[in-house]
Coordinates of C-alpha atoms in Angstrom, one line a residue:
M52 CA 87.3 96.1 76.8
T53 CA 87.8 97.1 73.6
A54 CA 86.6 96.0 70.8
P55 CA 87.7 95.5 67.8
A56 CA 91.6 96.0 68.3
H57 CA 94.5 93.8 67.1
A58 CA 98.3 93.4 69.3
A59 CA 101.3 92.0 68.0
P60 CA 103.0 89.0 70.2
V61 CA 105.5 90.3 72.2
E62 CA 108.3 88.6 70.7
G63 CA 111.0 87.1 73.4
N64 CA 112.3 87.8 76.3
V65 CA 113.5 91.1 77.1
S66 CA 116.7 91.4 79.3
A67 CA 116.4 95.7 79.4
R68 CA 112.8 97.7 80.5
P69 CA 112.5 100.3 78.6
L70 CA 109.2 102.2 79.7
T71 CA 106.7 104.2 77.3
S72 CA 103.9 105.4 79.2
S73 CA 102.5 104.5 82.4
V74 CA 99.1 104.7 83.6
K75 CA 97.3 104.7 87.8
D76 CA 94.3 103.2 89.4
E77 CA 93.4 102.0 93.1
V78 CA 92.1 99.0 94.3
T79 CA 90.9 98.3 98.3
D80 CA 93.8 96.7 99.9
K81 CA 92.3 93.4 101.4
E82 CA 94.1 93.5 104.8
E83 CA 94.4 97.1 105.6
G84 CA 90.9 98.1 103.9
K85 CA 92.4 100.8 102.7
K86 CA 93.2 102.5 99.0
R87 CA 96.0 101.7 97.7
P88 CA 97.9 102.4 93.5
L89 CA 98.8 100.1 91.6
V90 CA 101.1 101.3 89.1
A91 CA 101.0 100.0 85.4
T92 CA 104.1 100.7 83.4
F93 CA 104.0 99.7 80.3
K94 CA 106.7 98.8 77.1
D95 CA 105.2 99.3 73.8
G96 CA 102.2 100.0 75.4
K97 CA 101.9 96.7 76.4
P98 CA 102.0 95.1 79.9
W99 CA 104.5 93.7 81.9
I100 CA 104.4 89.5 82.7
T101 CA 106.6 88.0 84.5
V102 CA 106.8 84.2 86.1
M103 CA 109.3 84.2 88.8
G104 CA 109.7 80.2 89.9
L105 CA 111.1 79.2 93.1
G106 CA 113.0 76.1 94.3
G107 CA 113.4 73.2 92.8
A108 CA 109.9 73.3 91.5
G109 CA 109.1 76.7 90.2
S110 CA 111.9 76.1 88.4
N111 CA 110.7 72.9 86.5
A112 CA 107.6 74.3 86.0
V113 CA 109.6 77.8 84.9
N114 CA 111.0 75.3 82.4
N115 CA 107.8 74.2 81.3
M116 CA 106.7 76.1 80.0
I117 CA 109.8 77.9 78.2
A118 CA 109.8 75.1 76.3
S119 CA 106.4 75.6 75.9
Q120 CA 107.6 78.8 74.0
L121 CA 105.2 81.1 75.7
E122 CA 104.9 84.7 74.3
G123 CA 104.8 87.8 76.4
V124 CA 106.6 86.6 79.1
E125 CA 109.6 86.9 80.8
F126 CA 110.9 84.4 83.7
V127 CA 112.8 84.1 86.1
V128 CA 113.6 81.8 88.9
A129 CA 115.4 81.6 92.3
N130 CA 116.4 78.8 93.8
T131 CA 119.4 78.7 97.8
D132 CA 120.6 75.5 95.8
C133 CA 123.2 76.8 93.4
Q134 CA 122.9 73.7 91.4
A135 CA 119.9 73.6 90.7
L136 CA 119.6 76.8 89.6
G137 CA 122.3 76.2 86.5
R138 CA 119.8 73.3 85.4
S139 CA 117.6 76.0 84.6
L140 CA 117.0 77.1 81.2
A141 CA 115.4 80.6 82.7
P142 CA 117.5 83.2 81.1
S143 CA 117.0 85.2 84.6
K144 CA 118.1 83.8 87.7
I145 CA 118.9 84.7 91.1
T146 CA 120.8 82.6 93.7
L147 CA 119.2 83.6 97.0
G148 CA 121.4 83.2 100.6
K149 CA 124.8 83.1 99.2
D150 CA 126.1 84.1 102.9
I151 CA 123.2 81.8 104.8
T152 CA 123.1 78.6 102.6
K153 CA 126.4 78.9 100.7
G154 CA 124.5 77.5 98.1
L155 CA 123.7 74.0 99.9
G156 CA 119.7 74.4 99.3
A157 CA 117.4 75.9 102.4
G158 CA 117.3 72.2 104.0
S159 CA 113.8 72.0 104.0
K160 CA 114.0 74.6 106.2
P161 CA 111.3 77.7 105.5
E162 CA 112.6 80.1 107.9
L163 CA 116.5 79.6 105.9
G164 CA 114.3 80.1 102.5
K165 CA 112.5 83.2 104.1
R166 CA 116.0 84.6 105.8
S167 CA 117.8 83.4 102.4
A168 CA 114.8 85.7 100.3
E169 CA 114.7 88.7 102.9
Q170 CA 119.6 88.6 102.0
Q171 CA 118.4 88.9 99.0
K172 CA 115.2 91.1 98.7
T173 CA 117.2 94.2 96.8
E174 CA 117.9 91.9 94.1
I175 CA 114.5 91.0 93.9
E176 CA 112.8 94.2 93.5
Q177 CA 115.4 95.2 90.9
M178 CA 114.1 91.7 88.8
L179 CA 110.7 93.2 89.5
K180 CA 110.4 96.6 88.5
G181 CA 108.1 97.8 85.5
S182 CA 106.7 94.4 85.5
N183 CA 102.3 95.0 85.6
M184 CA 101.6 91.1 86.8
L185 CA 103.4 89.0 88.6
F186 CA 103.2 85.1 88.4
I187 CA 105.0 83.2 92.0
T188 CA 105.5 79.1 91.5
G189 CA 106.7 76.6 93.5
G190 CA 106.2 74.0 95.9
M191 CA 105.0 74.1 99.4
G192 CA 106.3 72.2 101.9
G193 CA 110.4 72.9 101.7
G194 CA 112.8 75.4 102.1
T195 CA 113.0 77.7 99.9
C196 CA 109.1 79.0 98.5
T197 CA 107.9 77.9 101.7
G198 CA 109.8 80.9 102.9
A199 CA 110.7 82.6 99.6
A200 CA 107.6 83.9 98.5
P201 CA 105.7 85.6 101.0
V202 CA 108.6 87.3 101.1
V203 CA 108.8 87.9 96.9
A204 CA 104.5 88.4 96.9
S205 CA 105.8 91.3 99.5
V206 CA 108.1 92.8 97.0
A207 CA 105.9 92.6 94.9
R208 CA 102.9 94.1 96.5
E209 CA 104.7 97.3 97.8
L210 CA 106.0 97.8 94.3
N211 CA 102.1 97.7 93.1
I212 CA 102.6 94.6 90.4
L213 CA 99.4 92.6 90.4
T214 CA 100.6 89.6 91.6
V215 CA 98.8 85.4 91.3
G216 CA 100.9 82.9 93.8
V217 CA 100.4 79.3 91.5
V218 CA 101.7 77.1 94.6
S219 CA 101.2 73.1 94.9
T220 CA 100.9 71.6 98.4
P221 CA 102.6 67.6 99.2
F222 CA 101.2 64.6 98.9
R223 CA 99.9 63.2 102.2
S224 CA 102.4 60.3 102.5
E225 CA 105.3 62.3 102.5
G226 CA 104.5 63.2 106.1
P227 CA 102.4 65.6 108.4
N228 CA 105.1 67.6 109.1
R229 CA 105.6 68.9 105.4
T230 CA 101.9 69.5 105.2
R231 CA 101.9 71.7 108.6
L232 CA 105.0 73.8 106.5
A233 CA 103.0 73.8 103.4
N234 CA 100.1 75.0 105.0
A235 CA 101.2 77.5 107.1
G236 CA 103.1 78.9 103.7
V237 CA 100.1 78.6 102.0
K238 CA 98.2 81.0 104.8
E239 CA 101.3 82.9 105.2
L240 CA 101.8 83.9 101.3
A241 CA 97.9 84.8 100.5
K242 CA 98.4 87.8 102.8
Y243 CA 100.8 89.3 100.0
V244 CA 99.4 87.6 96.5
D245 CA 96.3 89.2 94.7
T246 CA 95.0 86.1 93.9
L247 CA 95.9 82.6 95.1
I248 CA 96.3 78.9 93.5
V249 CA 96.6 75.8 95.0
V250 CA 97.5 72.6 93.2
P251 CA 96.9 69.6 95.4
N252 CA 99.5 66.8 94.7
Q253 CA 97.7 63.9 96.5
N254 CA 94.8 64.4 93.8
L255 CA 97.0 63.4 91.0
L256 CA 97.3 60.4 92.5
A257 CA 93.3 59.8 91.8
L258 CA 94.0 59.9 88.6
A259 CA 96.7 58.2 88.1
D260 CA 97.7 54.0 88.1
K261 CA 100.1 52.0 88.1
S262 CA 102.4 52.4 84.6
T263 CA 101.9 56.6 85.4
T264 CA 105.9 57.7 85.5
M265 CA 106.8 60.4 88.5
L266 CA 107.6 63.2 85.1
D267 CA 103.8 62.3 82.9
A268 CA 102.1 62.8 86.2
F269 CA 103.9 66.1 87.6
R270 CA 104.3 67.6 84.0
Y271 CA 99.8 67.4 84.1
A272 CA 100.7 69.4 87.3
D273 CA 103.0 71.9 85.5
D274 CA 100.5 72.8 82.9
V275 CA 98.5 74.0 85.4
L276 CA 100.5 77.5 85.2
L277 CA 101.2 77.2 81.6
E278 CA 96.9 77.2 81.1
G279 CA 96.9 80.1 83.7
V280 CA 99.4 81.9 82.2
K281 CA 99.0 81.7 78.7
G282 CA 95.2 82.5 79.8
V283 CA 95.5 85.6 80.8
T284 CA 98.3 86.4 78.3
D285 CA 96.8 85.8 75.0
L286 CA 93.6 87.8 75.8
I287 CA 96.0 90.8 75.9
V288 CA 98.8 90.1 72.9
R289 CA 96.7 88.0 70.6
P290 CA 94.7 89.8 68.1
G291 CA 90.5 88.7 68.1
L292 CA 87.4 90.4 68.0
I293 CA 86.7 90.8 71.8
N294 CA 90.4 92.0 73.6
L295 CA 90.9 93.1 77.3
D296 CA 93.0 95.1 78.4
F297 CA 95.0 95.6 81.5
A298 CA 92.3 97.3 82.9
D299 CA 90.6 94.6 82.7
I300 CA 92.5 91.7 84.0
K301 CA 93.1 93.9 87.1
T302 CA 89.5 94.0 88.0
I303 CA 88.7 90.2 88.6
L304 CA 92.0 89.9 90.0
S305 CA 93.3 92.0 92.1
N306 CA 92.4 91.0 95.6
A307 CA 90.5 88.3 94.5
G308 CA 91.5 85.6 97.3
R309 CA 91.0 82.1 96.3
A310 CA 89.9 82.0 93.0
I311 CA 89.1 78.1 90.5
M312 CA 90.1 77.9 86.7
G313 CA 88.6 75.5 84.5
S314 CA 89.3 74.9 80.8
G315 CA 87.5 72.7 78.3
V316 CA 88.5 72.6 74.4
S317 CA 86.6 70.6 71.7
S318 CA 86.1 70.3 67.7
E319 CA 83.2 67.7 67.6
E320 CA 79.3 68.6 66.7
A321 CA 77.8 71.3 68.9
R322 CA 82.1 72.3 70.0
A323 CA 81.6 75.9 71.7
R324 CA 78.2 74.0 73.9
K325 CA 80.7 71.1 75.3
A326 CA 84.1 73.2 75.3
A327 CA 81.4 75.9 77.5
E328 CA 80.6 72.8 79.6
Q329 CA 84.1 71.1 80.0
A330 CA 85.0 74.5 81.3
L331 CA 82.6 73.9 84.3
V332 CA 83.5 71.1 85.8
N333 CA 86.9 70.3 87.0
P334 CA 87.1 66.8 87.3
L335 CA 89.9 67.5 90.6
L336 CA 87.2 69.5 92.2
G337 CA 84.4 69.0 90.7
D338 CA 82.0 72.4 89.8
L339 CA 83.8 75.3 89.5
P340 CA 81.2 76.6 92.0
T341 CA 80.2 79.8 90.0
E342 CA 76.9 80.2 91.5
S343 CA 79.4 82.0 94.7
A344 CA 81.5 83.4 92.7
H345 CA 82.5 87.5 93.0
G346 CA 83.9 87.5 89.5
L347 CA 84.7 85.8 86.4
L348 CA 87.5 85.7 83.3
V349 CA 86.5 84.1 80.3
T350 CA 89.3 83.8 77.9
I351 CA 87.5 82.6 74.6
R352 CA 90.2 80.8 71.6
G353 CA 89.3 79.8 68.5
G354 CA 90.4 79.6 64.8
E355 CA 88.9 82.1 61.4
D356 CA 85.8 79.5 61.7
M357 CA 85.1 80.6 65.5
T358 CA 81.4 82.4 65.2
L359 CA 79.2 85.1 67.1
F360 CA 76.4 82.7 68.0
E361 CA 79.4 79.9 69.2
V362 CA 80.8 82.3 71.2
D363 CA 77.4 84.0 72.4
E364 CA 76.7 80.4 72.9
I365 CA 79.2 80.0 75.2
M366 CA 78.7 82.8 77.3
E367 CA 75.1 82.2 78.1
I368 CA 75.3 79.1 79.0
I369 CA 78.4 80.5 81.4
R370 CA 75.7 83.6 82.8
N371 CA 73.2 80.7 83.1
R372 CA 75.8 79.2 86.3
V373 CA 75.8 82.4 87.8
H374 CA 74.1 85.2 90.7
D375 CA 72.6 88.4 88.7
E376 CA 75.6 90.1 91.3
A377 CA 78.4 88.8 89.4
N378 CA 80.9 91.0 87.5
I379 CA 81.4 88.7 84.5
I380 CA 84.6 90.2 81.6
F381 CA 85.1 88.0 78.3
G382 CA 87.5 87.8 75.1
T383 CA 87.8 86.4 72.6
C384 CA 91.0 85.7 70.5
Y385 CA 92.5 84.0 67.0
D386 CA 94.8 80.5 67.1
Q387 CA 95.6 79.6 64.0
S388 CA 96.5 75.9 66.2
L389 CA 93.4 76.0 66.8
D390 CA 91.8 76.2 63.5
G391 CA 88.4 73.7 63.6
S392 CA 88.4 73.8 67.7
V393 CA 87.3 75.9 70.3
Y394 CA 88.4 76.4 73.3
V395 CA 87.0 78.2 76.3
S396 CA 88.4 78.9 80.1
I397 CA 87.2 80.3 83.2
I398 CA 88.5 81.8 86.4
V399 CA 86.5 81.8 89.0
S400 CA 87.5 84.3 91.7
G401 CA 86.8 85.0 95.0
I402 CA 85.7 81.9 96.4
Q403 CA 85.5 81.9 100.2
T404 CA 87.5 78.7 101.6
D405 CA 90.2 77.8 103.9
V406 CA 90.6 74.2 102.8
I407 CA 94.4 73.9 101.5
S408 CA 93.8 70.1 100.0
P409 CA 90.2 69.8 98.9
P410 CA 88.8 66.3 98.6
I411 CA 88.8 64.7 95.6
R412 CA 85.1 64.0 94.2
G413 CA 84.1 61.5 91.6
A414 CA 85.5 57.7 90.6
H415 CA 89.0 56.8 90.2
V416 CA 90.0 57.3 86.5
P417 CA 93.7 56.2 86.3
L418 CA 95.2 58.5 84.0
Q419 CA 96.2 56.0 81.4
E420 CA 92.8 54.9 81.6
R421 CA 91.3 59.0 80.4
T422 CA 94.0 59.2 78.0
D423 CA 93.0 56.0 76.4
R424 CA 89.9 57.7 76.0
G425 CA 91.4 61.1 74.3
E426 CA 90.4 62.7 78.1
L427 CA 94.4 63.3 78.4
G428 CA 96.4 65.6 76.3
T429 CA 100.1 64.1 75.6
K430 CA 103.2 66.3 75.0
A431 CA 103.3 68.8 71.9
K432 CA 105.3 67.8 69.2
P433 CA 107.7 70.7 68.0
D434 CA 105.4 71.8 65.5
E435 CA 102.1 71.9 68.1
V436 CA 103.5 73.8 70.6
G437 CA 101.3 76.3 71.6
K438 CA 97.9 74.0 71.1
P439 CA 96.0 73.5 73.5
A440 CA 95.9 69.0 74.0
E441 CA 92.1 68.3 75.1
G442 CA 93.4 67.1 78.4
L443 CA 93.4 66.6 82.2
F444 CA 95.9 69.4 83.6
S445 CA 95.2 71.6 80.4
R446 CA 91.5 71.6 80.4
F447 CA 90.7 71.9 84.0
F448 CA 93.3 73.3 87.0
S449 CA 92.5 74.8 90.4
L450 CA 93.5 78.2 91.3

């Protein structure tokens, strides 16, 4: 961790990847129990972060991030369905299984998704070369993401890229077969990613009412990826008094297994305390299990009016919830759109669980009621893009 450090945001998406420097580190491979090199190649002194969306759900999540004008990230989508691929806003696209599915999709057959990704393995490798960190996102239970995600993750592992999987699981109404396929896909993906992020679609129903549209519900789910990636990139590319380097990110996320993340934002009196307390409670999954966590990565964002005492108060609240052996790394950064507000996000890593879709604890509170109470975010206006809404999935999500 370095303080102070000032870095300019990375601008736009770059197709070429000129590399200016590289450093090597080692992490322990969770499967083989041996050291593996983790190569970090940097462009202009900044780590290269890639988000790859797989299948229709992954493409939608990437479109949401592009519309939000996220800085410092390269976007890639890959699909077996050429028609769906054509609707993507991503500058880089990969057609999977050109000779297998003929561009017509995987037909909810993961084995076709796997074979299709393996056929394009060289293309995937070329697309990922030079990346320091990769987010893989998509919906489990269908054909493309379920089969292709482990293949992409294995390629990333061979390239020594820090990899985070962000995947959703099906609604119960989609049937036991789709749930079985999703669970199998999640378990297979977990073998290759450093950190696994699971968003159970079923949990959305407990926060929805009869008037909640499908678009609104899935937009909240897409914000899981947006806020997760933004929480990491802001620590690296935004100027602040306490900046983190890429080695700090690796310390918490390398071979971390399952994790949970929460975030909170407040502009009210005692805003620091309220933001920290919000970040420690996830309305979908309950309290963050900080007591048993192996590591915590804390991001504190605010305007230039954010004080040292507020940062100290936030960290004291979080430290009081963590056991003495936990590794806590935090950073602060400035965000002009947050003048008057304080934003806190926490990644709790090293959670030991085999649960794919945990039960929701707490009372049913419809999305509309939460919106009326000001607990849910609304679609950002053009001049508000990048400003976190004080709401459901912009505040809380499971990883």
